[in-house]
mmCIF file of C-alpha atoms and ligand atoms in Angstrom:
data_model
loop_
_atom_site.group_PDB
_atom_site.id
_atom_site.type_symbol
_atom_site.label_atom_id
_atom_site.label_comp_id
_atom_site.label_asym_id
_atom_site.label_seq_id
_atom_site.Cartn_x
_atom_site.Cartn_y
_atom_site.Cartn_z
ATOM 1 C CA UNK A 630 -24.076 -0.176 -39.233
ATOM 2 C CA UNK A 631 -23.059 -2.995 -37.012
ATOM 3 C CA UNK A 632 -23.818 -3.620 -33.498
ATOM 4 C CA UNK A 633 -19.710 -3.160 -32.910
ATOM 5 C CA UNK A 634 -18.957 0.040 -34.936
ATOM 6 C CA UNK A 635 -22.475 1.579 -33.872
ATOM 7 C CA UNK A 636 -21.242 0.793 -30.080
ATOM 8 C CA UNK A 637 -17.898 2.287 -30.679
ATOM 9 C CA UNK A 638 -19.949 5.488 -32.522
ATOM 10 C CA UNK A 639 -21.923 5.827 -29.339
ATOM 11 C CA UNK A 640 -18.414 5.754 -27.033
ATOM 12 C CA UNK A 641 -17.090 8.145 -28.929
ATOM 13 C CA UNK A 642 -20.494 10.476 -28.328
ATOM 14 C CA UNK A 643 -20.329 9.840 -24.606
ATOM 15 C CA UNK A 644 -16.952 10.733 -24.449
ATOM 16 C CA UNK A 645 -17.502 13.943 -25.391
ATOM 17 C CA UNK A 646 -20.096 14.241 -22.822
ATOM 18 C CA UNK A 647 -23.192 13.981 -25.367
ATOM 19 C CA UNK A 648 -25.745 11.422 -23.554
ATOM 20 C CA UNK A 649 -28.469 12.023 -25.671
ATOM 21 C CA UNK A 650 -29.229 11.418 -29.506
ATOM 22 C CA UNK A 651 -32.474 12.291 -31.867
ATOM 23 C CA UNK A 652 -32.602 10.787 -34.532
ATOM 24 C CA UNK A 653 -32.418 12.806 -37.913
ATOM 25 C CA UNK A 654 -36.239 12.860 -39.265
ATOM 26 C CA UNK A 655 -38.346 11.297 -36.858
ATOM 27 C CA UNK A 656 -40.971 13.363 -35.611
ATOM 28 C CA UNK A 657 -40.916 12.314 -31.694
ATOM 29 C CA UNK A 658 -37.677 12.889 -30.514
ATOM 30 C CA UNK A 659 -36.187 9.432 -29.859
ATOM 31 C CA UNK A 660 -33.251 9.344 -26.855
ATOM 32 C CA UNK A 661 -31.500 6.136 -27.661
ATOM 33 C CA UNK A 662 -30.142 3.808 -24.953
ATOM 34 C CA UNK A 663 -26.299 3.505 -24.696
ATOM 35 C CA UNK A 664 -25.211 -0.133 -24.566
ATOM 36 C CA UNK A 665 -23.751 -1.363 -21.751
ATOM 37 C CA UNK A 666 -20.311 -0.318 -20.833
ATOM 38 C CA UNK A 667 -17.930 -3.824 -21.639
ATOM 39 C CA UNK A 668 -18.717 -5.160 -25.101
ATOM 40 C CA UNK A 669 -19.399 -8.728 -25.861
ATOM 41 C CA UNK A 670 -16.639 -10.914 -25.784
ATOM 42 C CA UNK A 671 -14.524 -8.064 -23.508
ATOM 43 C CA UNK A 672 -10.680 -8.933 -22.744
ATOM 44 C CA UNK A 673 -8.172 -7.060 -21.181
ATOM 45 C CA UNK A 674 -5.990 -6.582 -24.666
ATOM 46 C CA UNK A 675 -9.475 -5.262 -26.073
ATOM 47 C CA UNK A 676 -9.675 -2.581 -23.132
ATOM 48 C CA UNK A 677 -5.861 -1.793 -24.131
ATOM 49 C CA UNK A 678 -6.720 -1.265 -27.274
ATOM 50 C CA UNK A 679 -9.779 0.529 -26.869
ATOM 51 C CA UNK A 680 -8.306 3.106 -24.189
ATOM 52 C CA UNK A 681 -5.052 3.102 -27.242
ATOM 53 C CA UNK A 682 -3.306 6.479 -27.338
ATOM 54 C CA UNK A 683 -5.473 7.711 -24.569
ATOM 55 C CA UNK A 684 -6.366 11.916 -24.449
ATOM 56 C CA UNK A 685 -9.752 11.892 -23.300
ATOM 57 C CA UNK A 686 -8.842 13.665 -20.327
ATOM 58 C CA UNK A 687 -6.394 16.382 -19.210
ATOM 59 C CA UNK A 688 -3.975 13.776 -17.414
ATOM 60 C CA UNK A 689 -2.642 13.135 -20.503
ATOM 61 C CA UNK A 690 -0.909 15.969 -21.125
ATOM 62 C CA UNK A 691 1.420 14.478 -18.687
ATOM 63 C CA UNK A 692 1.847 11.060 -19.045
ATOM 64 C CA UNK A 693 5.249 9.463 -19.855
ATOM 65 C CA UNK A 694 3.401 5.903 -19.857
ATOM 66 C CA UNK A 695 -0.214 4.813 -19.505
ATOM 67 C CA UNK A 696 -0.427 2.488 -16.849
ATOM 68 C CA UNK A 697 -2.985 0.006 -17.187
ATOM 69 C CA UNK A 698 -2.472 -2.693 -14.802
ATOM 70 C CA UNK A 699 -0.556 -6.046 -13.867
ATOM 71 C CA UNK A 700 -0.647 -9.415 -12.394
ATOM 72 C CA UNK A 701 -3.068 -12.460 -13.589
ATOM 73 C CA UNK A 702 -5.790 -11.890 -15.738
ATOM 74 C CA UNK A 703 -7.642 -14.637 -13.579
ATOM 75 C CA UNK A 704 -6.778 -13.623 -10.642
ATOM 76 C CA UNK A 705 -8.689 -14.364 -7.586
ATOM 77 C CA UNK A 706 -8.189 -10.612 -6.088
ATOM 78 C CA UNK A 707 -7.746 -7.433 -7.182
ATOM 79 C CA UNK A 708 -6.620 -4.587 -5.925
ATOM 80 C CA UNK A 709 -7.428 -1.296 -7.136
ATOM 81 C CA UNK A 710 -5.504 2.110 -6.101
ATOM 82 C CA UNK A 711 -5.670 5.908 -7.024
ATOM 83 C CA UNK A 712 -3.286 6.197 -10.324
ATOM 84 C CA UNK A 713 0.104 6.372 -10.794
ATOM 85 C CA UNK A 714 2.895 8.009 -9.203
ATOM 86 C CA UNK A 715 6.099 9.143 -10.627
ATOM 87 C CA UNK A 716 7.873 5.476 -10.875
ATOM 88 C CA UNK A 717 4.700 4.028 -12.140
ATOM 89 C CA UNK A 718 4.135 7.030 -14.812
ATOM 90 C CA UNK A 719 8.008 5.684 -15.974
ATOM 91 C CA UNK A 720 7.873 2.580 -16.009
ATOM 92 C CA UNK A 721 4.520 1.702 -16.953
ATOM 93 C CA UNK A 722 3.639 -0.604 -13.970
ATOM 94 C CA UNK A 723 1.137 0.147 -11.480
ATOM 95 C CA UNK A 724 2.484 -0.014 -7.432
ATOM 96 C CA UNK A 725 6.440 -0.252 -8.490
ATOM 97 C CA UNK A 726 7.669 3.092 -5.915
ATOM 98 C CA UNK A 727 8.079 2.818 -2.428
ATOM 99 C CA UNK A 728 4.275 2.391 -1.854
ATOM 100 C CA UNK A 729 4.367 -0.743 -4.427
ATOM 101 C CA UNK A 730 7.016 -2.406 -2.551
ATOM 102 C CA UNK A 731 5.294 -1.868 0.682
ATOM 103 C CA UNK A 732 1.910 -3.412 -1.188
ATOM 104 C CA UNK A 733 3.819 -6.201 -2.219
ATOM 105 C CA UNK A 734 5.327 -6.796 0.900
ATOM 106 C CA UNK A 735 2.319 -6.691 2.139
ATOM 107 C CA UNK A 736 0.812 -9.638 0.488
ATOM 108 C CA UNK A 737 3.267 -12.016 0.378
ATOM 109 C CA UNK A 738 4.251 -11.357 4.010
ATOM 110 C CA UNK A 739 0.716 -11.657 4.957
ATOM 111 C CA UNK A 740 0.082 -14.626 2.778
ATOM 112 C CA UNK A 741 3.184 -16.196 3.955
ATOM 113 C CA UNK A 742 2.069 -16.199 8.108
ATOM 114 C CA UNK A 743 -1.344 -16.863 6.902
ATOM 115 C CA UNK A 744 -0.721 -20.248 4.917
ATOM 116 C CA UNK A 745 -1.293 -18.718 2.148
ATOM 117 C CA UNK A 746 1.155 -19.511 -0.866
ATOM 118 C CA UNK A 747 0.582 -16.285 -2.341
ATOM 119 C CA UNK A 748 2.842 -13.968 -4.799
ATOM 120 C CA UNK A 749 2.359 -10.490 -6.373
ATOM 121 C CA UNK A 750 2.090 -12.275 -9.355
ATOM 122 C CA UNK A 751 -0.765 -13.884 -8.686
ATOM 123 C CA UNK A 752 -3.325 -11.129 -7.886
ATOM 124 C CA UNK A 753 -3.958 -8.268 -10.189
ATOM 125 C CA UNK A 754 -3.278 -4.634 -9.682
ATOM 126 C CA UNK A 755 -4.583 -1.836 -11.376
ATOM 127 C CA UNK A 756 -5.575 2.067 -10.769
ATOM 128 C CA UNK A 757 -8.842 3.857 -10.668
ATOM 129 C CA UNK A 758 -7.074 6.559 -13.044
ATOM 130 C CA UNK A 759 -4.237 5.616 -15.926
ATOM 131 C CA UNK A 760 -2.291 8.370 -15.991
ATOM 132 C CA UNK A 761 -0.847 10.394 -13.401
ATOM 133 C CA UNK A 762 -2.289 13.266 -11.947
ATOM 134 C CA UNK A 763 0.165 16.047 -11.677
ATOM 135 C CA UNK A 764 2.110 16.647 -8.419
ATOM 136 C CA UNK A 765 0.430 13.196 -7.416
ATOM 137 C CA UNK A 766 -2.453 15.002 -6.671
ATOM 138 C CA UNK A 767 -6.149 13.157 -6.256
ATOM 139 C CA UNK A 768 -7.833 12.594 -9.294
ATOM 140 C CA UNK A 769 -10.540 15.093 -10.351
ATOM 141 C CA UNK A 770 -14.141 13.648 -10.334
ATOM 142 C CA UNK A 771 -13.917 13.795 -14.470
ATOM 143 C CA UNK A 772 -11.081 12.036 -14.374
ATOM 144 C CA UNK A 773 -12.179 9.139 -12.341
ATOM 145 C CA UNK A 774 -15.120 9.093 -14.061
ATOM 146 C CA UNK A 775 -13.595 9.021 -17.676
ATOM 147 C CA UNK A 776 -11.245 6.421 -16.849
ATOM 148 C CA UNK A 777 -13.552 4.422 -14.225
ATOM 149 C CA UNK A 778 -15.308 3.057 -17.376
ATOM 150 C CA UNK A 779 -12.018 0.855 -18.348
ATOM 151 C CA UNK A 780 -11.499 0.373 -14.942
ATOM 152 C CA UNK A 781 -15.087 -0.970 -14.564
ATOM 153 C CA UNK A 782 -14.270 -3.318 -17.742
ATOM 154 C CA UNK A 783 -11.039 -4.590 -15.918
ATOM 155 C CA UNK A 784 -12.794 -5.759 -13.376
ATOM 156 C CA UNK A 785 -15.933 -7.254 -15.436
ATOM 157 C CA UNK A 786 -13.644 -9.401 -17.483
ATOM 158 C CA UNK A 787 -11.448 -10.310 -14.497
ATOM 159 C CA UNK A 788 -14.506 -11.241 -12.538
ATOM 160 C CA UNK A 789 -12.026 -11.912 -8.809
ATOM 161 C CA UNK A 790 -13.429 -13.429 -6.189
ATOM 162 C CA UNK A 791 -12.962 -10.271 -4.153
ATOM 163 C CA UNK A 792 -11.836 -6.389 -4.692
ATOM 164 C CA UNK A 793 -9.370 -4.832 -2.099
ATOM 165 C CA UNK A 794 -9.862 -0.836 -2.844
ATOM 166 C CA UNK A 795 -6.792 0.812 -1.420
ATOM 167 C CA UNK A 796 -7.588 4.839 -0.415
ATOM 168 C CA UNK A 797 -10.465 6.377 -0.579
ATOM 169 C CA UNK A 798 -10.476 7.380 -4.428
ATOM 170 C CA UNK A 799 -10.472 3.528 -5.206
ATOM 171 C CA UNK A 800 -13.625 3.379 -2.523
ATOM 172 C CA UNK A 801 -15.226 6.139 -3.827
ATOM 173 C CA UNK A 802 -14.719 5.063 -7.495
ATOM 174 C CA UNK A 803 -16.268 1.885 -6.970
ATOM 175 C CA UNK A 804 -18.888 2.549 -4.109
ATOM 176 C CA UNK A 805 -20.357 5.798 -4.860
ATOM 177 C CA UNK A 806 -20.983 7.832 -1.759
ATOM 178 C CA UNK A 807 -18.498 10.322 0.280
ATOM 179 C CA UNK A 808 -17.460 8.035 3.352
ATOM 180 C CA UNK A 809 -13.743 8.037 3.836
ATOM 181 C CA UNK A 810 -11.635 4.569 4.622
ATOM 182 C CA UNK A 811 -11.928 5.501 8.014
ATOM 183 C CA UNK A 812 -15.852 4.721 7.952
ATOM 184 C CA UNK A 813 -15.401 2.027 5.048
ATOM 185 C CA UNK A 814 -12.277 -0.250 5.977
ATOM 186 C CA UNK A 815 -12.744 -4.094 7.794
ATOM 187 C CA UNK A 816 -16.409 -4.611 6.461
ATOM 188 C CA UNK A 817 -17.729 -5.703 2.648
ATOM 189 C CA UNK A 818 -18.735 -4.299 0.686
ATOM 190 C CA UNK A 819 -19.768 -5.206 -2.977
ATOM 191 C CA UNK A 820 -19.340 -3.680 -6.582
ATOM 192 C CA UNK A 821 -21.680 -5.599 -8.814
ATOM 193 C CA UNK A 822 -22.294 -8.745 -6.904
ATOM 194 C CA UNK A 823 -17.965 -8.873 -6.201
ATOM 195 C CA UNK A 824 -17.240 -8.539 -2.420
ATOM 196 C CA UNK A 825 -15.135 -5.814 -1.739
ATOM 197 C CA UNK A 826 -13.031 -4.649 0.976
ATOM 198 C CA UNK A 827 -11.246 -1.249 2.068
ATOM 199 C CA UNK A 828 -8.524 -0.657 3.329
ATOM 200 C CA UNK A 829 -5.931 1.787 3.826
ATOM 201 C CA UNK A 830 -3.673 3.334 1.116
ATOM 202 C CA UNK A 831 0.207 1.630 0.959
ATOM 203 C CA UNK A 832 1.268 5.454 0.468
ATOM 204 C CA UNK A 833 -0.773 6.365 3.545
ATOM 205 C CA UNK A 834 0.518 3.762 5.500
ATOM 206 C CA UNK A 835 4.298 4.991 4.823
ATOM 207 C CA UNK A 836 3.807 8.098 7.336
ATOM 208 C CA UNK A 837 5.757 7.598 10.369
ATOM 209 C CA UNK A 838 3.021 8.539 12.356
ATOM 210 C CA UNK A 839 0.124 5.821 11.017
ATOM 211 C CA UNK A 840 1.132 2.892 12.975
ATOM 212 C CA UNK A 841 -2.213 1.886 13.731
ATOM 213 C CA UNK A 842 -3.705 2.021 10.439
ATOM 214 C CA UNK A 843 -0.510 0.124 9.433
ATOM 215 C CA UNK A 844 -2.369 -2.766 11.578
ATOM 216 C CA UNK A 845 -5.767 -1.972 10.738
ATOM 217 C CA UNK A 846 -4.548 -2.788 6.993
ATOM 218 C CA UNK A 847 -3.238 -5.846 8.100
ATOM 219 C CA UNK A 848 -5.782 -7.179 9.817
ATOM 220 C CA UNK A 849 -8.364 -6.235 6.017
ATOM 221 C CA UNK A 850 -6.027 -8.017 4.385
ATOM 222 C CA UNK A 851 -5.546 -11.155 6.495
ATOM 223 C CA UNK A 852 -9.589 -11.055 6.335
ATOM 224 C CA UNK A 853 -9.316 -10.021 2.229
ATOM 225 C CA UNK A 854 -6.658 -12.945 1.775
ATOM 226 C CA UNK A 855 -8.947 -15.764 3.990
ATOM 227 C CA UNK A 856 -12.185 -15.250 2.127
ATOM 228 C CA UNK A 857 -10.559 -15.401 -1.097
ATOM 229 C CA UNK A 858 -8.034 -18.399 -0.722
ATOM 230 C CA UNK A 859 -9.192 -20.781 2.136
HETATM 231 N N1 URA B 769 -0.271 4.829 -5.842
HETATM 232 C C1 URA B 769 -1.335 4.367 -6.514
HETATM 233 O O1 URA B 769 -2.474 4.627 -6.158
HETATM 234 N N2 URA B 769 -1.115 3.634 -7.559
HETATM 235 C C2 URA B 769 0.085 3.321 -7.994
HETATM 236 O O2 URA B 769 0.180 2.628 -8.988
HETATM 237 C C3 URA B 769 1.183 3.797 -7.262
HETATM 238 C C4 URA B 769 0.987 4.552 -6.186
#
């Protein structure tokens, strides 16, 4: 068997939640090693394909479109939220409701005052989960975790400069650990040698009420947006 179709064997195993293997006649029982998680030669059409017609999970049941992610493939920053909402689960675009405008406004107003010539366009945005969770609620831990593996390969091939996880389910996806973006937001932090920063969620920011968060989450970004660009 090749390296490839032995890797994709193994995937398919883990996926159904078997970690371990024995092999058929040996004696000793033999656990063999899964390889790592992204493939040689990984690409973001490879993790497309390889997530494909996706139903490893009960959010599939009801999708309308998987949402993978958008923006450059080499971009600089990333920013990673919780999974789609209803517009998103339409249209197949992550951040395109009212809390995608608000992220978008966001970074090109910020970018804009700060210098910066800056445009949606030019970072990338993607989801801890690709599918949305019904009722918008949070992901379930299996969730995150069965989809955290492409988002983990998303962000090994796009290798940015800096990650910007927006929420807590984006922090907790890619920091481990229970501490809410209260704790979390304004310092770095790092997923696998990549600075990262948290801040609040666009959605979050939206209520009436959470004006001062509004310019706490400025203030991340204007720090997010310097490291990466000057
Ligand atoms: N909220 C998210 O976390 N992601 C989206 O894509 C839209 C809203």
């Amino acid at each position: 068997m090749s390296p490839d179709a032995l890797r994709r064997q193994l995937e398919y195993y883990r996926d159904l939640g078997i970690k371990d293997l024995y092999r058929k006649d040996a004696i000793p029982i033999v656990n063999i090693e899964l390889p790592g998680l992204a493939p040689t030669g990984d690409s973001l059409p490879r993790i497309l394909k390889d997530i494909g017609d996706c139903t490893r999970c009960r959010l599939h049941t009801g999708r309308n479109k998987l949402v993978f992610g958008v923006g450059n493939p080499q971009a600089k920053l990333v920013f990673v939220g919780e999974g789609p909402g209803a517009d998103e689960d339409a249209q197949g675009i992550p951040f395109v409701g009212r809390a995608g405008q608000l992220l978008t406004q966001m970074i090109e107003n910020t970018a804009a005052k700060e210098g910066i010539p800056l445009k949606r366009a030019d970072v990338y945005i993607c989801n801890v989960v690709k599918c949305r969770p019904p009722e918008n609620r949070t992901p379930e831990p299996d969730e995150m975790e069965t989809c955290g593996q492409f988002l983990f390969r998303q962000l090994s091939v796009i290798q940015p400069k800096a990650i910007c996880a927006l929420g807590s389910t984006a922090a907790k996806a890619l920091l481990g650990g229970k501490d809410g973006v209260t704790r979390l937001r304004g310092k770095w932090h790092k997923w696998h040698d990549i600075p990262l920063i948290v801040t609040f969620h666009p959605s979050y920011l939206l209520r009436p009420y959470n004006q001062n968060a509004k310019r706490e989450a400025w203030e991340d970004l204007k720090k997010a947006l310097h490291f990466v660009y000057d």
